[in-house]
């Protein structure tokens, strides 16, 4: 009975996420375009819905909501569906739509998209070779194999993105990088741009008039077509068309110049706006954040270099360390449940960043630790890498005994 | 600017607005050079082309003008810095060509915003526009600038859907109080001499030239004895990618 209630709760939340993904796709991503293939929208919404459901399940796990067996069932189902979509459907459809756009292969697009998908699967499989994932207990086509590879790709991507964001944010918001732009600069540049456009126009007028007179005099301006046409055009060419090619070359150079000027002017306007923005309160706040993140960035890079040079394994990230210190030495007790979630998310992100900043060998070491958490009875440790040793005294550790020896790769143990 | 005594050059601007990837560059190339553009690429900044047009062809008052087409890259939702840069091209607009993609409904919806941006050019680009973006017929009622609506990629519309699409675009053109042309930029026969599209096009250019030269002076310029008198007129058509 409780299983039914739990399932209905999960399904309602899934439908809600699906609707949200659908709306987001329509309103934001495809704001200016018409959706012609609804398959794309459906797949996007389904992936979004199931990802959000996975996150929701983790939260329920931590908070202890819902019956544990129904949670487990939904967790398995979610994993299967997500893997099915990520590994089978999305690559296949990407290949299918790419192939459909190429005129040559349009007839046998199904065949070629299958070929593309098989190539993708081959490289996907090869991805797992450097990592010690394969163990005799698990079969070839088990969930563990797929999850481990998806996990590798996902964590790397996420860490890359967060690293990029951490560097881009200071660069965008720090007022140190803003150069001074005055209105006179902009006006001068605009004048140059308009002058260039006028020059282009006068040349094009000459060309148009020349073409017209040539046309009226009966000289047919043939474009050299084919091999012999090109050879002929080298030796004999009417004076009119020679003129045209010369002017055309000048026009091309001027057009390139006008493009550069346009981009520079747009850049100047953008810089001016940034200067205005940095004077506002929000701008000052982001400026401060920029400085903070730059220092944090530099610290992370420094620590990662030390880790690589001395071949250490990064244990705790600065945020967790800081909290440890606060909790242990200052004796501050604070509400576990309330603080757990956001801090765990933040430290998870830090972990992801740490993994990218660290070397390949460190990643392998972490993977080794991961596989070592597979115990003999086939226990499944559900909470993800939100767990840290510093928290063990204060948190609950959930353990499930499974019939099958599924191992969730997201578990992470620190010595 | 005077050339050889007979030629008088003045500037006329023709703007063409549309979204990205609609085919303005191909259209301009077709209009100006009567040839299909072989390799259309992204338009950065502004590209110009010139067409020689016979005003009032076939009548004793025939005169030849230059028409400049200004094709400005960008989208209606782009950053305000790009919008401010675009505004530099808006001075002395003589005519506007609104280009939309027949296979993409949303490109026609953006045309309202485009025309507002061009017609409100006297306002500061980052200032507050008079309307909230919704279509307001009043804006176009007293508009003196001639408008033309062109729909591209006609060949990609399936036969069965053609009627519905064409009715929709007819309403659109009515809203703007403008003529309408639907064509395929990769096929020059749509603008072949004598076809209804070509007639509409030359009527539109004539209207632009009239508004630019004759109504400004307040009275008609008397007919010239020379049939092939060259007059300079440059219509800048702005293309908005």
XYZ file of C-alpha atoms in Angstrom, chain B residues 54-65 214 220-224 226-227:
20
model
C 15.184 52.387 -63.857
C 12.641 54.662 -62.321
C 9.396 54.758 -64.268
C 10.710 52.405 -66.891
C 9.134 52.703 -70.272
C 7.851 56.212 -69.773
C 9.381 59.439 -70.985
C 10.362 60.267 -67.440
C 12.608 57.270 -67.150
C 15.631 57.883 -64.983
C 18.239 55.554 -63.601
C 18.982 55.403 -59.926
C 9.955 64.232 -55.163
C 7.533 67.072 -59.077
C 10.825 67.280 -60.889
C 9.998 68.011 -64.546
C 10.593 65.282 -67.042
C 14.029 65.096 -68.603
C 17.276 62.522 -71.985
C 15.948 59.040 -71.621
